[in-house]
CSV table of C-alpha atoms in Angstrom, one decimal:
chain,number,residue,atom,x,y,z
A,4,UNK,CA,0.3,0.4,0.2
A,5,UNK,CA,2.9,2.7,0.8
A,6,UNK,CA,4.8,1.5,-2.2
A,7,UNK,CA,1.5,2.1,-4.6
A,8,UNK,CA,1.2,5.6,-2.6
A,9,UNK,CA,4.8,7.0,-3.0
A,10,UNK,CA,4.5,5.2,-6.9
A,11,UNK,CA,1.1,7.0,-8.1
A,12,UNK,CA,2.6,10.6,-6.8
A,13,UNK,CA,5.8,9.6,-8.9
A,14,UNK,CA,3.5,9.2,-11.8
A,15,UNK,CA,1.8,12.2,-11.6
A,16,UNK,CA,5.0,13.9,-11.2
A,17,UNK,CA,6.4,12.4,-14.4
A,18,UNK,CA,2.9,13.2,-15.9
A,19,UNK,CA,3.4,17.0,-15.0
A,20,UNK,CA,6.6,16.7,-16.4
A,21,UNK,CA,5.7,15.7,-19.5
A,22,UNK,CA,3.1,18.4,-20.2
A,23,UNK,CA,5.7,20.8,-19.8
A,24,UNK,CA,8.0,19.5,-21.9
A,25,UNK,CA,5.3,19.1,-24.7
A,26,UNK,CA,4.1,22.7,-24.0
A,27,UNK,CA,7.8,23.7,-24.6
A,28,UNK,CA,8.4,21.5,-27.6
A,29,UNK,CA,5.3,23.0,-29.0
A,30,UNK,CA,6.4,26.6,-28.7
A,31,UNK,CA,9.8,26.3,-30.0
A,32,UNK,CA,8.1,24.3,-32.8
A,33,UNK,CA,6.7,27.5,-34.1
A,34,UNK,CA,8.3,29.9,-36.7
A,35,UNK,CA,9.8,32.6,-35.2
A,36,UNK,CA,11.8,35.1,-37.5
A,37,UNK,CA,13.7,36.7,-34.5
A,38,UNK,CA,14.6,33.6,-33.3
A,39,UNK,CA,16.4,33.1,-37.1
A,40,UNK,CA,18.0,36.1,-36.7
A,41,UNK,CA,19.4,35.4,-33.6
A,42,UNK,CA,20.7,32.1,-34.3
A,43,UNK,CA,24.2,33.0,-34.3
A,44,UNK,CA,24.1,34.6,-30.8
A,45,UNK,CA,25.5,31.9,-27.8
A,46,UNK,CA,23.1,32.8,-25.8
A,47,UNK,CA,20.5,29.7,-24.8
A,48,UNK,CA,16.9,29.5,-24.9
A,49,UNK,CA,15.7,30.3,-20.7
A,50,UNK,CA,12.7,27.9,-21.3
A,51,UNK,CA,15.2,24.9,-22.1
A,52,UNK,CA,17.2,25.8,-18.9
A,53,UNK,CA,14.5,26.1,-16.6
A,54,UNK,CA,12.8,22.6,-18.1
A,55,UNK,CA,16.5,21.3,-17.8
A,56,UNK,CA,16.7,21.9,-13.9
A,57,UNK,CA,13.0,20.7,-13.4
A,58,UNK,CA,14.2,17.2,-15.1
A,59,UNK,CA,17.3,17.3,-12.7
A,60,UNK,CA,15.1,18.1,-9.8
A,61,UNK,CA,12.3,15.2,-11.0
A,62,UNK,CA,15.4,12.7,-11.1
A,63,UNK,CA,16.3,13.3,-7.8
A,64,UNK,CA,13.0,13.3,-5.9
A,65,UNK,CA,12.4,9.9,-8.2
A,66,UNK,CA,16.0,8.4,-6.9
A,67,UNK,CA,14.9,9.6,-3.4
A,68,UNK,CA,11.6,8.3,-2.7
A,69,UNK,CA,12.7,4.9,-4.3
A,70,UNK,CA,15.4,4.7,-2.4
A,71,UNK,CA,12.6,5.5,0.6
A,72,UNK,CA,10.4,2.9,-0.3
A,73,UNK,CA,13.4,0.4,-0.6
A,74,UNK,CA,13.9,1.3,2.8
A,75,UNK,CA,10.6,1.0,4.2
A,76,UNK,CA,9.9,-2.4,2.2
A,77,UNK,CA,13.2,-3.5,4.3
A,78,UNK,CA,11.8,-2.8,7.3
A,79,UNK,CA,8.4,-3.8,7.3
A,80,UNK,CA,9.6,-7.4,5.8
A,81,UNK,CA,11.9,-7.7,8.6
A,82,UNK,CA,15.0,-7.1,7.0
A,83,UNK,CA,14.4,-10.6,5.3
A,84,UNK,CA,15.5,-9.7,1.7
A,85,UNK,CA,18.6,-7.6,0.8
A,86,UNK,CA,17.1,-4.0,0.1
A,87,UNK,CA,17.6,-2.7,-3.7
A,88,UNK,CA,19.5,0.6,-4.3
A,89,UNK,CA,19.3,2.9,-6.7
A,90,UNK,CA,23.2,3.5,-7.4
A,91,UNK,CA,22.7,5.6,-10.7
A,92,UNK,CA,20.8,8.7,-11.3
A,93,UNK,CA,18.5,8.4,-13.9
A,94,UNK,CA,18.8,10.5,-17.2
A,95,UNK,CA,15.7,11.1,-18.6
A,96,UNK,CA,15.4,13.4,-22.1
A,97,UNK,CA,12.3,14.1,-23.1
A,98,UNK,CA,11.6,11.8,-25.9
A,99,UNK,CA,11.8,9.1,-23.3
A,100,UNK,CA,9.3,10.1,-21.0
A,101,UNK,CA,6.4,8.3,-22.3
A,102,UNK,CA,8.8,5.1,-21.5
A,103,UNK,CA,9.5,6.3,-18.3
A,104,UNK,CA,6.0,6.9,-17.3
A,105,UNK,CA,5.3,3.2,-18.5
A,106,UNK,CA,8.3,1.8,-16.4
A,107,UNK,CA,6.9,3.3,-13.4
A,108,UNK,CA,3.2,2.3,-13.8
A,109,UNK,CA,4.5,-1.3,-14.3
A,110,UNK,CA,6.6,-1.3,-11.3
A,111,UNK,CA,4.1,0.0,-9.4
A,112,UNK,CA,2.3,-3.5,-10.0
A,113,UNK,CA,4.8,-5.2,-8.1
A,114,UNK,CA,4.7,-8.8,-7.7
A,115,UNK,CA,4.5,-10.1,-3.8
A,116,UNK,CA,4.1,-13.5,-5.0
A,117,UNK,CA,7.2,-14.4,-6.1
A,118,UNK,CA,8.8,-12.5,-3.1
A,119,UNK,CA,6.8,-14.7,-0.9
A,120,UNK,CA,7.5,-18.0,-2.2
A,121,UNK,CA,11.1,-16.9,-2.2
A,122,UNK,CA,10.8,-16.2,1.4
A,123,UNK,CA,9.2,-19.6,1.9
A,124,UNK,CA,12.1,-21.6,0.4
A,125,UNK,CA,14.9,-19.5,2.0
A,126,UNK,CA,13.4,-19.8,5.5
A,127,UNK,CA,13.7,-23.6,5.0
A,128,UNK,CA,17.3,-23.3,3.8
A,129,UNK,CA,18.2,-20.7,6.6
A,130,UNK,CA,17.2,-23.3,9.2
A,131,UNK,CA,19.0,-26.2,7.7
A,132,UNK,CA,22.4,-24.0,7.0
A,133,UNK,CA,21.8,-23.6,3.2
A,134,UNK,CA,21.5,-19.8,3.3
A,135,UNK,CA,22.3,-16.6,5.4
A,136,UNK,CA,20.5,-14.1,6.9
A,137,UNK,CA,21.1,-10.7,5.1
A,138,UNK,CA,23.9,-7.9,7.2
A,139,UNK,CA,21.9,-6.3,9.9
A,140,UNK,CA,19.3,-9.0,9.9
A,141,UNK,CA,18.2,-10.9,13.7
A,142,UNK,CA,16.1,-13.9,13.5
A,143,UNK,CA,15.1,-15.4,17.0
A,144,UNK,CA,14.3,-19.1,16.8
A,145,UNK,CA,12.5,-20.8,19.6
A,146,UNK,CA,12.0,-24.8,18.8
A,147,UNK,CA,10.7,-27.5,20.8
A,148,UNK,CA,11.8,-31.2,19.3
A,149,UNK,CA,10.0,-34.3,21.0
A,150,UNK,CA,12.1,-37.2,20.7
A,151,UNK,CA,11.2,-41.3,21.5
A,152,UNK,CA,13.5,-43.9,21.6
A,153,UNK,CA,12.9,-47.6,22.9
A,154,UNK,CA,15.0,-50.5,23.4
A,155,UNK,CA,15.6,-54.2,24.8
A,156,UNK,CA,18.1,-55.4,26.6
A,157,UNK,CA,19.3,-58.8,27.6
A,158,UNK,CA,21.3,-59.3,30.7
A,159,UNK,CA,22.7,-62.5,31.9
A,160,UNK,CA,23.4,-62.8,35.9
A,161,UNK,CA,26.0,-65.9,35.4
A,162,UNK,CA,28.5,-68.2,33.8
A,163,UNK,CA,28.8,-69.9,30.5
A,164,UNK,CA,30.1,-73.7,30.3
A,165,UNK,CA,30.1,-73.6,26.1
A,166,UNK,CA,29.5,-71.2,23.9
A,167,UNK,CA,25.7,-72.3,23.3
A,168,UNK,CA,25.4,-73.2,27.3
A,169,UNK,CA,24.5,-70.5,30.0
A,170,UNK,CA,24.1,-71.2,33.4
A,171,UNK,CA,22.3,-68.3,35.4
A,172,UNK,CA,19.5,-65.7,35.4
A,173,UNK,CA,18.4,-64.5,32.0
A,174,UNK,CA,16.7,-61.2,32.1
A,175,UNK,CA,15.1,-58.9,29.9
A,176,UNK,CA,14.4,-55.1,30.1
A,177,UNK,CA,12.6,-52.8,28.1
A,178,UNK,CA,13.9,-49.4,27.9
A,179,UNK,CA,11.5,-45.8,27.1
A,180,UNK,CA,13.4,-42.7,26.7
A,181,UNK,CA,11.1,-39.6,26.1
A,182,UNK,CA,12.8,-36.2,25.7
A,183,UNK,CA,10.8,-32.8,25.5
A,184,UNK,CA,13.5,-30.3,24.5
A,185,UNK,CA,13.0,-26.5,23.7
A,186,UNK,CA,15.6,-25.0,21.8
A,187,UNK,CA,16.6,-20.9,21.7
A,188,UNK,CA,18.6,-20.1,19.0
A,189,UNK,CA,19.7,-16.5,17.6
A,190,UNK,CA,21.0,-15.6,14.4
A,191,UNK,CA,22.6,-12.6,13.4
A,192,UNK,CA,23.9,-11.6,9.7
A,193,UNK,CA,26.9,-9.8,9.6
A,194,UNK,CA,28.8,-8.1,6.7
A,195,UNK,CA,31.1,-9.5,4.6
A,196,UNK,CA,28.6,-12.6,3.6
A,197,UNK,CA,28.5,-13.9,7.2
A,198,UNK,CA,26.6,-14.9,10.1
A,199,UNK,CA,27.1,-16.1,13.7
A,200,UNK,CA,24.6,-17.9,16.2
A,201,UNK,CA,24.0,-19.2,19.2
A,202,UNK,CA,21.6,-22.2,20.5
A,203,UNK,CA,20.7,-22.9,24.1
A,204,UNK,CA,19.0,-26.0,24.5
A,205,UNK,CA,17.0,-26.4,27.9
A,206,UNK,CA,14.3,-29.5,28.5
A,207,UNK,CA,12.8,-32.7,30.2
A,208,UNK,CA,14.1,-36.3,29.8
A,209,UNK,CA,12.1,-38.7,30.8
A,210,UNK,CA,13.0,-42.4,30.7
A,211,UNK,CA,11.6,-45.7,32.0
A,212,UNK,CA,12.3,-48.7,32.3
A,213,UNK,CA,10.3,-52.1,32.3
A,214,UNK,CA,11.6,-55.5,33.3
A,215,UNK,CA,10.9,-58.9,32.4
A,216,UNK,CA,8.1,-59.1,36.0
A,217,UNK,CA,6.4,-56.4,34.6
A,218,UNK,CA,7.7,-53.7,37.0
A,219,UNK,CA,8.0,-50.3,35.4
A,220,UNK,CA,10.8,-47.5,37.4
A,221,UNK,CA,11.2,-44.2,36.1
A,222,UNK,CA,13.5,-41.3,36.5
A,223,UNK,CA,13.5,-37.7,34.9
A,224,UNK,CA,15.1,-34.8,34.7
A,225,UNK,CA,14.9,-30.9,33.9
A,226,UNK,CA,17.8,-28.4,33.3
A,227,UNK,CA,20.0,-27.1,30.8
A,228,UNK,CA,22.1,-28.6,27.9
A,229,UNK,CA,24.8,-27.5,26.4
A,230,UNK,CA,25.2,-24.7,24.7
A,231,UNK,CA,27.0,-24.3,21.1
A,232,UNK,CA,27.9,-21.2,18.8
A,233,UNK,CA,29.1,-21.0,15.5
A,234,UNK,CA,29.9,-19.1,12.7
A,235,UNK,CA,29.2,-19.3,8.8
A,236,UNK,CA,30.3,-17.7,5.6
A,237,UNK,CA,28.9,-18.1,1.7
A,238,UNK,CA,32.0,-19.2,-0.4
A,239,UNK,CA,30.1,-18.9,-3.7
A,240,UNK,CA,26.8,-17.6,-5.1
A,241,UNK,CA,25.1,-19.6,-7.9
A,242,UNK,CA,25.3,-18.6,-10.9
A,243,UNK,CA,25.2,-21.3,-14.1
A,244,UNK,CA,26.3,-24.4,-12.9
A,245,UNK,CA,27.9,-23.3,-10.0
A,246,UNK,CA,25.8,-23.6,-6.4
A,247,UNK,CA,25.4,-21.5,-3.6
A,248,UNK,CA,28.1,-22.9,-1.3
A,249,UNK,CA,28.8,-22.5,2.4
A,250,UNK,CA,30.9,-23.3,5.2
A,251,UNK,CA,30.6,-23.1,8.8
A,252,UNK,CA,32.3,-24.0,12.2
A,253,UNK,CA,30.5,-24.6,15.6
A,254,UNK,CA,32.0,-25.2,19.1
A,255,UNK,CA,29.8,-27.1,21.9
A,256,UNK,CA,30.4,-26.4,25.4
A,257,UNK,CA,29.9,-29.0,28.4
A,258,UNK,CA,27.4,-26.6,29.8
A,259,UNK,CA,24.6,-29.5,30.5
A,260,UNK,CA,24.8,-31.9,33.5
A,261,UNK,CA,26.8,-34.8,32.6
A,262,UNK,CA,26.5,-38.8,33.1
A,263,UNK,CA,29.8,-39.0,35.3
A,264,UNK,CA,28.8,-36.5,37.8
A,265,UNK,CA,25.4,-37.7,38.7
A,266,UNK,CA,23.9,-40.4,40.6
A,267,UNK,CA,22.4,-43.4,39.7
A,268,UNK,CA,18.9,-42.0,39.4
A,269,UNK,CA,19.9,-39.0,37.8
A,270,UNK,CA,19.6,-38.3,33.6
A,271,UNK,CA,22.5,-36.8,32.0
A,272,UNK,CA,21.1,-33.3,29.5
A,273,UNK,CA,25.0,-33.2,28.2
A,274,UNK,CA,27.7,-35.1,26.8
A,275,UNK,CA,30.6,-34.1,29.3
A,276,UNK,CA,33.1,-33.5,25.9
A,277,UNK,CA,33.4,-30.5,24.3
A,278,UNK,CA,33.5,-30.6,20.3
A,279,UNK,CA,34.4,-28.7,17.3
A,280,UNK,CA,32.5,-29.3,14.0
A,281,UNK,CA,33.2,-28.2,10.4
A,282,UNK,CA,30.5,-28.2,7.9
A,283,UNK,CA,30.4,-27.5,4.1
A,284,UNK,CA,26.7,-26.9,2.9
A,285,UNK,CA,25.5,-26.4,-0.9
A,286,UNK,CA,22.2,-25.6,-2.6
A,287,UNK,CA,21.3,-25.7,-6.2
A,288,UNK,CA,17.7,-24.5,-8.0
A,289,UNK,CA,15.7,-25.7,-9.5
A,290,UNK,CA,12.8,-23.6,-10.2
A,291,UNK,CA,10.4,-24.2,-8.0
A,292,UNK,CA,12.8,-26.8,-6.3
A,293,UNK,CA,16.1,-26.2,-4.1
A,294,UNK,CA,18.2,-29.5,-3.6
A,295,UNK,CA,20.7,-29.1,-0.9
A,296,UNK,CA,23.5,-31.2,0.8
A,297,UNK,CA,25.7,-31.2,3.5
A,298,UNK,CA,28.8,-32.8,4.9
A,299,UNK,CA,30.0,-32.2,8.3
A,300,UNK,CA,32.9,-33.6,10.4
A,301,UNK,CA,32.7,-33.6,14.4
A,302,UNK,CA,36.1,-33.5,16.7
A,303,UNK,CA,34.8,-34.7,20.0
A,304,UNK,CA,37.9,-33.7,22.4
A,305,UNK,CA,39.5,-36.0,25.2
A,306,UNK,CA,38.5,-35.4,28.6
A,307,UNK,CA,39.3,-37.0,32.3
A,308,UNK,CA,36.5,-38.1,34.3
A,309,UNK,CA,36.3,-39.9,37.8
A,310,UNK,CA,34.2,-43.3,37.0
A,311,UNK,CA,34.1,-46.6,39.2
A,312,UNK,CA,36.9,-48.6,39.8
A,313,UNK,CA,34.4,-52.1,39.1
A,314,UNK,CA,36.5,-53.6,42.2
A,315,UNK,CA,34.8,-56.7,43.6
A,316,UNK,CA,36.6,-56.2,46.9
A,317,UNK,CA,35.7,-52.4,47.0
A,318,UNK,CA,32.5,-51.3,45.2
A,319,UNK,CA,32.6,-47.7,46.6
A,320,UNK,CA,36.3,-47.3,44.7
A,321,UNK,CA,36.8,-45.1,42.0
A,322,UNK,CA,39.6,-44.0,39.4
A,323,UNK,CA,40.1,-41.3,37.0
A,324,UNK,CA,39.2,-42.8,33.3
A,325,UNK,CA,41.0,-41.4,30.2
A,326,UNK,CA,38.1,-41.1,27.7
A,327,UNK,CA,38.7,-40.5,23.7
A,328,UNK,CA,35.4,-39.8,22.7
A,329,UNK,CA,35.3,-40.8,18.9
A,330,UNK,CA,35.3,-38.7,15.7
A,331,UNK,CA,31.6,-38.5,14.0
A,332,UNK,CA,31.4,-37.9,10.3
A,333,UNK,CA,27.7,-37.2,8.7
A,334,UNK,CA,25.6,-36.0,5.2
A,335,UNK,CA,22.3,-34.6,4.9
A,336,UNK,CA,20.8,-34.3,1.6
A,337,UNK,CA,17.3,-33.2,0.3
A,338,UNK,CA,15.1,-31.1,-1.4
A,339,UNK,CA,12.7,-28.4,-0.9
A,340,UNK,CA,9.9,-27.5,-2.8
A,341,UNK,CA,7.3,-24.0,-3.0
A,342,UNK,CA,4.0,-25.7,-2.9
A,343,UNK,CA,2.4,-22.0,-3.0
A,344,UNK,CA,3.9,-18.8,-2.2
A,345,UNK,CA,3.3,-19.3,1.4
A,346,UNK,CA,4.0,-23.2,2.0
A,347,UNK,CA,7.6,-25.1,1.4
A,348,UNK,CA,8.2,-28.5,1.8
A,349,UNK,CA,11.0,-30.7,2.6
A,350,UNK,CA,12.3,-34.2,1.9
A,351,UNK,CA,15.5,-35.1,3.7
A,352,UNK,CA,17.8,-37.7,4.8
A,353,UNK,CA,20.4,-37.5,7.5
A,354,UNK,CA,23.0,-40.0,8.1
A,355,UNK,CA,25.8,-40.1,10.8
A,356,UNK,CA,29.0,-42.4,11.9
A,357,UNK,CA,30.5,-42.4,14.9
A,358,UNK,CA,33.6,-44.3,15.7
A,359,UNK,CA,33.9,-46.1,19.1
A,360,UNK,CA,34.6,-44.2,22.4
A,361,UNK,CA,37.9,-45.3,24.6
A,362,UNK,CA,38.6,-45.8,27.9
A,363,UNK,CA,42.0,-45.8,29.0
A,364,UNK,CA,43.1,-47.0,25.2
A,365,UNK,CA,40.1,-49.6,25.2
A,366,UNK,CA,37.1,-49.5,23.4
A,367,UNK,CA,34.0,-49.3,25.0
A,368,UNK,CA,31.6,-52.2,23.7
A,369,UNK,CA,28.5,-51.0,21.7
A,370,UNK,CA,30.0,-47.2,21.4
A,371,UNK,CA,30.3,-47.4,17.2
A,372,UNK,CA,26.8,-45.7,16.4
A,373,UNK,CA,24.7,-45.8,13.2
A,374,UNK,CA,22.3,-42.8,12.7
A,375,UNK,CA,19.6,-42.5,9.9
A,376,UNK,CA,16.7,-40.6,9.9
A,377,UNK,CA,14.2,-39.8,7.2
A,378,UNK,CA,13.1,-36.2,7.9
A,379,UNK,CA,9.8,-34.3,6.5
A,380,UNK,CA,9.1,-30.5,6.9
A,381,UNK,CA,7.2,-27.8,6.3
A,382,UNK,CA,7.6,-23.9,6.3
A,383,UNK,CA,4.6,-21.6,6.3
A,384,UNK,CA,5.3,-17.8,6.3
A,385,UNK,CA,1.9,-16.4,7.8
A,386,UNK,CA,3.4,-12.5,7.8
A,387,UNK,CA,6.8,-11.1,6.2
A,388,UNK,CA,9.5,-12.3,8.4
A,389,UNK,CA,7.3,-15.0,10.6
A,390,UNK,CA,7.2,-18.0,9.9
A,391,UNK,CA,6.2,-21.7,11.1
A,392,UNK,CA,8.4,-24.4,10.8
A,393,UNK,CA,7.6,-28.0,11.3
A,394,UNK,CA,9.9,-31.1,11.2
A,395,UNK,CA,8.9,-34.7,11.4
A,396,UNK,CA,11.8,-37.4,11.2
A,397,UNK,CA,11.7,-41.3,11.3
A,398,UNK,CA,14.4,-43.4,12.7
A,399,UNK,CA,15.6,-46.5,10.4
A,400,UNK,CA,18.7,-47.3,12.5
A,401,UNK,CA,18.6,-49.0,16.1
A,402,UNK,CA,21.0,-46.0,17.1
A,403,UNK,CA,18.4,-43.5,16.3
A,404,UNK,CA,15.3,-42.1,18.3
A,405,UNK,CA,12.2,-43.8,16.8
A,406,UNK,CA,10.3,-40.8,16.4
A,407,UNK,CA,11.3,-37.2,16.2
A,408,UNK,CA,8.9,-34.2,15.9
A,409,UNK,CA,10.0,-30.6,16.1
A,410,UNK,CA,7.8,-27.4,15.9
A,411,UNK,CA,9.9,-23.8,15.3
A,412,UNK,CA,8.6,-20.5,15.2
A,413,UNK,CA,11.5,-18.0,14.2
A,414,UNK,CA,10.7,-14.0,13.5
A,415,UNK,CA,13.3,-11.6,12.5
A,416,UNK,CA,13.8,-7.9,12.8
A,417,UNK,CA,16.1,-5.5,11.2
A,418,UNK,CA,18.6,-4.1,13.2
A,419,UNK,CA,20.5,-1.8,10.9
A,420,UNK,CA,20.0,-1.3,7.1
A,421,UNK,CA,20.9,1.3,4.1
A,422,UNK,CA,22.2,4.3,4.9
A,423,UNK,CA,19.5,6.7,3.6
A,424,UNK,CA,21.0,8.7,0.8
A,425,UNK,CA,20.7,12.6,1.0
A,426,UNK,CA,18.4,14.3,-1.3
A,427,UNK,CA,21.2,15.5,-4.2
A,428,UNK,CA,20.1,18.3,-6.9
A,429,UNK,CA,22.1,19.7,-9.5
């Protein structure tokens, strides 16, 4: 609405200038014997001078109005799109007045549909690390995730006479784990194609165990998880066959309660190890689809923790264990489809391989992990700069949670924008 009003004023201004130009042309086209007699004089027609001055003032006003409209649209959209700038002053000769008016009228019918469809796709890419925010844009994302996992354990209390003959008690346990994990994420677009972000997880975890006698025990925990922060840089922009390419580095701390400093009835919300992760993300568009892929490597840093010494004569004995958690390699592939101007759908596959963890140089059994998740998601832009992001995941390997579901409500605002040019009249 604001853009239409401003552009309507520009059209009226152009029409007035065109009328003045037509009158001047008509007046100058009449035969004047006195003008012929004075053709050799260097003096210029005062009417032409005034007309040129009026055209220069009009050009400066148009340029200033367009810049203001661009800045206002950028602020109204929450700084989502990079604002266009008018870097060159238009030179409008009298013969092109009608073309300029038609161009402005065409611009006044600016199609918001294409911009909104781009917003839906861009939001899905931003959440998945395939696109950066414009410089000066802050996005706050509060995502709540639910994870459900189950596993069956068989334990033997006895001794083996032969590989197929076990003497003792065999017990079966079924474990159910439920996690409700809100994540507060803040992203900030920085100059020079950079973006910084910080993630603060805090949530609730419930573990229920049912033994062979159908006796259920449960334990729960609520608190802060491991805070992480990262920085991303865009390496290339899509052109021709070259895709968008981004690189990022993340550091995860140990702010959450780790499993080494808790009592047996407590649950850990942290890992107890710092880690550094590197990512390389690529995105290629083929309207109306965007394909993306990601490669990641996570280096889990070594750490020393106090653990039980497993001494039968002294059950309370402890020792300092030297842990070397295994590094992880992962990849992600998928596509994003714009269903309509406000909605996009995402289909992706996540895969990660984690090496075994060692304690004092010896591999811990069953610590090698293979995680695979099929993900479906959707993003809905219900207002400029405001989105609802839904994600549904199904674990297809034993080491992956059976069900994953998350709801995110990110919104963004512009902290700084383009500098307003002063009115330039020559």
